[in-house]
Amino acid sequence: MIEIEGKQVFTELDELVDPSHTALVVVDMQRDFCAAGWAFDRLGVDLSMYPPMIPRLARLIAAARAAGVPVIYVQMTVLPGRLSESPAQIRFNLRLHLASHAEGEPLQYTLDGSEGQAIVDELVPEPGDLVVKKYRSSGFWGTNLDLLLRSNGIRSVVMTGATTEGCVESTARDALFNDYYVVIAEDCVGSDDRAQHDASLLLMRHRFDLATADEIVSVWSR
């Protein structure tokens, strides 16, 4: 910890992820995005980063529960008839995965209440975990995530999930803008585009603290 003009600032990992004021945020680890046989896989999107990442994230989630760290799942949600999507959001959707999808109908995924919206089987929420539905890339935009964090005395968030350059980075930025410390669990985030994943981690490394799952688990298991 350092002090700057009378303000104490966390600088060490054990301060940043102290279980007494940290939450684990799991972004968009949903079947349609990450699992074989579901929406993105059927489009031919590359999901190869997820099988090795999911067991690490499962271990981190288990360590969080054991240490009393709140686990918050952020769940992408699309309402029937695209009632939750503006024209600008639909244009954003059209830009996703042009290589596999091409310009045409917007992507269909994570319809509210559908099986594809569900969290992947390996990471299913347990009683006591929180689930926040979101309708935009950031888990803070138009949701109660900030309220839940503040209501539980949270000062730091450990960010995990998918995709690194998309909803993870968007949520991480908004977490900072809402005055939370942000730690990226760098081996518990993934993408369907490795180049964008690497570029996002390069960018975030200069803005946030990055740590491996093992390093975070080491703090939580003391």
XYZ file of C-alpha atoms in Angstrom:
222
model
C 0.000 0.000 0.000
C 1.157 3.518 -0.734
C -0.198 6.878 0.399
C -0.722 9.707 -2.065
C -1.944 13.059 -0.728
C -3.589 11.413 2.236
C -5.226 8.619 0.191
C -4.197 5.025 0.805
C -3.866 3.060 -2.427
C -3.647 -0.733 -2.691
C -0.617 -1.847 -4.706
C 0.071 -5.448 -3.672
C -1.910 -8.447 -4.892
C -2.811 -9.588 -1.374
C -4.353 -6.153 -0.771
C -6.062 -5.961 -4.147
C -7.773 -9.362 -3.877
C -8.268 -9.486 -0.113
C -11.322 -11.747 0.367
C -12.887 -9.239 2.748
C -13.531 -6.749 -0.056
C -13.244 -8.666 -3.344
C -15.782 -10.209 -5.720
C -15.141 -12.652 -8.552
C -16.955 -11.623 -11.737
C -17.561 -14.326 -14.356
C -18.554 -12.793 -17.685
C -20.621 -14.535 -20.376
C -19.418 -18.097 -19.888
C -22.546 -19.284 -21.668
C -23.254 -22.230 -23.936
C -23.989 -20.147 -27.017
C -20.598 -18.447 -26.759
C -18.268 -21.102 -25.372
C -19.620 -24.630 -25.791
C -19.441 -27.115 -28.627
C -22.703 -27.580 -30.498
C -24.183 -24.206 -29.599
C -24.658 -20.924 -31.494
C -21.093 -19.731 -32.086
C -19.759 -23.232 -32.676
C -22.446 -23.806 -35.311
C -21.220 -20.656 -37.080
C -17.734 -22.097 -37.270
C -16.322 -19.673 -34.692
C -13.026 -20.815 -33.136
C -13.721 -21.934 -29.555
C -10.340 -23.594 -28.991
C -9.286 -21.226 -26.188
C -12.105 -22.298 -23.888
C -11.461 -26.006 -23.113
C -8.095 -25.322 -21.409
C -9.343 -22.130 -19.725
C -12.561 -23.492 -18.203
C -10.890 -25.870 -15.673
C -8.685 -23.023 -14.403
C -11.745 -20.828 -13.991
C -13.631 -23.630 -12.243
C -10.767 -23.901 -9.729
C -10.766 -20.139 -9.195
C -14.527 -20.131 -8.609
C -14.197 -22.972 -6.084
C -11.431 -21.082 -4.269
C -13.580 -17.945 -4.169
C -16.491 -19.809 -2.602
C -14.193 -21.435 -0.050
C -12.733 -18.038 0.906
C -16.110 -16.310 1.172
C -15.510 -14.230 -1.956
C -18.832 -13.462 -3.692
C -19.133 -15.039 -7.144
C -21.155 -12.969 -9.601
C -22.088 -14.373 -12.990
C -22.806 -11.815 -15.698
C -25.110 -13.304 -18.315
C -25.643 -11.852 -21.784
C -29.359 -11.613 -22.519
C -31.351 -10.913 -25.672
C -35.108 -10.448 -25.438
C -37.463 -12.084 -27.961
C -38.082 -10.046 -31.091
C -34.852 -8.117 -30.413
C -36.773 -5.859 -28.026
C -33.560 -5.241 -26.096
C -31.563 -4.263 -29.190
C -31.466 -0.783 -30.705
C -30.601 -0.231 -34.380
C -27.086 0.770 -33.295
C -26.743 -2.421 -31.243
C -27.936 -4.489 -34.195
C -25.281 -2.827 -36.370
C -22.700 -3.712 -33.715
C -23.997 -7.288 -33.794
C -23.675 -7.399 -37.588
C -20.003 -6.480 -37.299
C -19.237 -9.484 -35.097
C -17.667 -12.492 -36.772
C -17.915 -11.178 -40.315
C -15.377 -13.798 -41.417
C -17.682 -16.647 -40.453
C -21.052 -14.959 -40.687
C -20.761 -12.326 -43.454
C -23.187 -9.433 -43.689
C -26.751 -10.630 -43.408
C -29.076 -11.427 -40.555
C -27.741 -10.378 -37.122
C -26.350 -13.170 -34.971
C -28.843 -15.038 -32.827
C -27.617 -15.970 -29.365
C -28.431 -16.071 -25.626
C -32.180 -15.592 -26.046
C -33.636 -14.994 -22.592
C -34.703 -18.285 -21.037
C -33.112 -20.442 -23.723
C -30.753 -23.347 -23.088
C -28.050 -21.489 -25.005
C -28.221 -18.609 -22.519
C -27.288 -20.939 -19.651
C -23.832 -20.959 -18.074
C -21.636 -23.825 -19.342
C -22.049 -27.054 -17.403
C -18.590 -26.936 -15.805
C -19.249 -23.538 -14.193
C -22.899 -23.712 -13.158
C -23.843 -21.192 -10.417
C -24.469 -22.592 -6.963
C -26.800 -21.364 -4.209
C -25.399 -18.131 -2.822
C -23.882 -17.041 -6.135
C -25.373 -14.023 -7.886
C -26.485 -13.845 -11.524
C -26.775 -10.485 -13.282
C -28.457 -10.335 -16.663
C -27.014 -7.750 -19.030
C -28.086 -6.445 -22.415
C -24.888 -4.715 -23.555
C -21.187 -5.553 -23.523
C -20.556 -4.042 -20.089
C -21.926 -5.822 -17.056
C -22.576 -2.421 -15.474
C -24.686 -0.881 -18.234
C -28.388 -1.041 -17.362
C -27.918 -3.658 -14.604
C -27.824 -3.871 -10.810
C -24.179 -5.027 -10.695
C -22.891 -1.835 -9.063
C -25.667 -1.956 -6.460
C -24.818 -5.568 -5.580
C -21.117 -4.815 -5.257
C -21.606 -1.736 -3.089
C -24.251 -3.437 -0.953
C -21.683 -6.079 -0.043
C -18.760 -3.770 0.686
C -16.817 -4.714 -2.424
C -13.813 -2.601 -3.377
C -12.077 -4.939 -5.858
C -13.259 -7.145 -8.704
C -11.402 -10.062 -10.240
C -12.453 -10.246 -13.873
C -12.817 -13.530 -15.754
C -14.769 -14.900 -18.690
C -15.432 -14.131 -22.337
C -14.574 -12.499 -24.537
C -11.349 -10.862 -23.423
C -11.506 -7.960 -25.871
C -15.281 -7.645 -25.706
C -17.441 -8.008 -22.633
C -14.575 -8.660 -20.215
C -12.675 -5.517 -21.167
C -15.886 -3.464 -21.354
C -16.905 -4.566 -17.851
C -13.396 -4.031 -16.497
C -13.300 -0.457 -17.777
C -16.699 0.354 -16.283
C -15.616 -1.227 -12.993
C -12.730 1.214 -12.839
C -14.984 4.119 -13.814
C -17.193 3.116 -10.861
C -14.107 3.276 -8.590
C -13.387 -0.419 -8.118
C -9.900 -1.872 -8.192
C -9.672 -4.236 -11.171
C -7.592 -7.406 -11.364
C -7.684 -9.429 -14.579
C -7.231 -13.172 -14.067
C -5.159 -13.413 -17.215
C -5.400 -17.186 -17.684
C -9.143 -17.253 -16.914
C -10.225 -15.065 -19.825
C -10.657 -16.229 -23.400
C -11.789 -15.292 -26.853
C -12.698 -16.756 -30.212
C -9.984 -14.585 -31.774
C -6.516 -15.091 -30.290
C -5.083 -11.964 -31.903
C -7.771 -9.780 -30.335
C -7.323 -11.599 -27.008
C -3.595 -10.886 -27.041
C -4.132 -7.255 -28.050
C -6.657 -6.761 -25.252
C -4.335 -8.234 -22.620
C -1.523 -6.008 -23.880
C -3.765 -2.970 -23.488
C -5.212 -3.975 -20.131
C -1.782 -4.797 -18.694
C -1.008 -1.086 -18.852
C -4.252 -0.099 -17.107
C -5.126 -2.856 -14.635
C -3.379 -5.411 -12.474
C -3.033 -8.854 -14.043
C -2.486 -12.095 -12.134
C -2.777 -15.810 -12.792
C -5.419 -18.005 -11.217
C -2.731 -19.709 -9.136
C -1.512 -16.379 -7.763
C -5.031 -15.337 -6.783
C -5.863 -18.740 -5.291
C -2.672 -18.503 -3.228
C -3.974 -15.320 -1.604
C -7.460 -16.688 -1.055
C -6.256 -19.973 0.469
C -4.099 -18.400 3.189
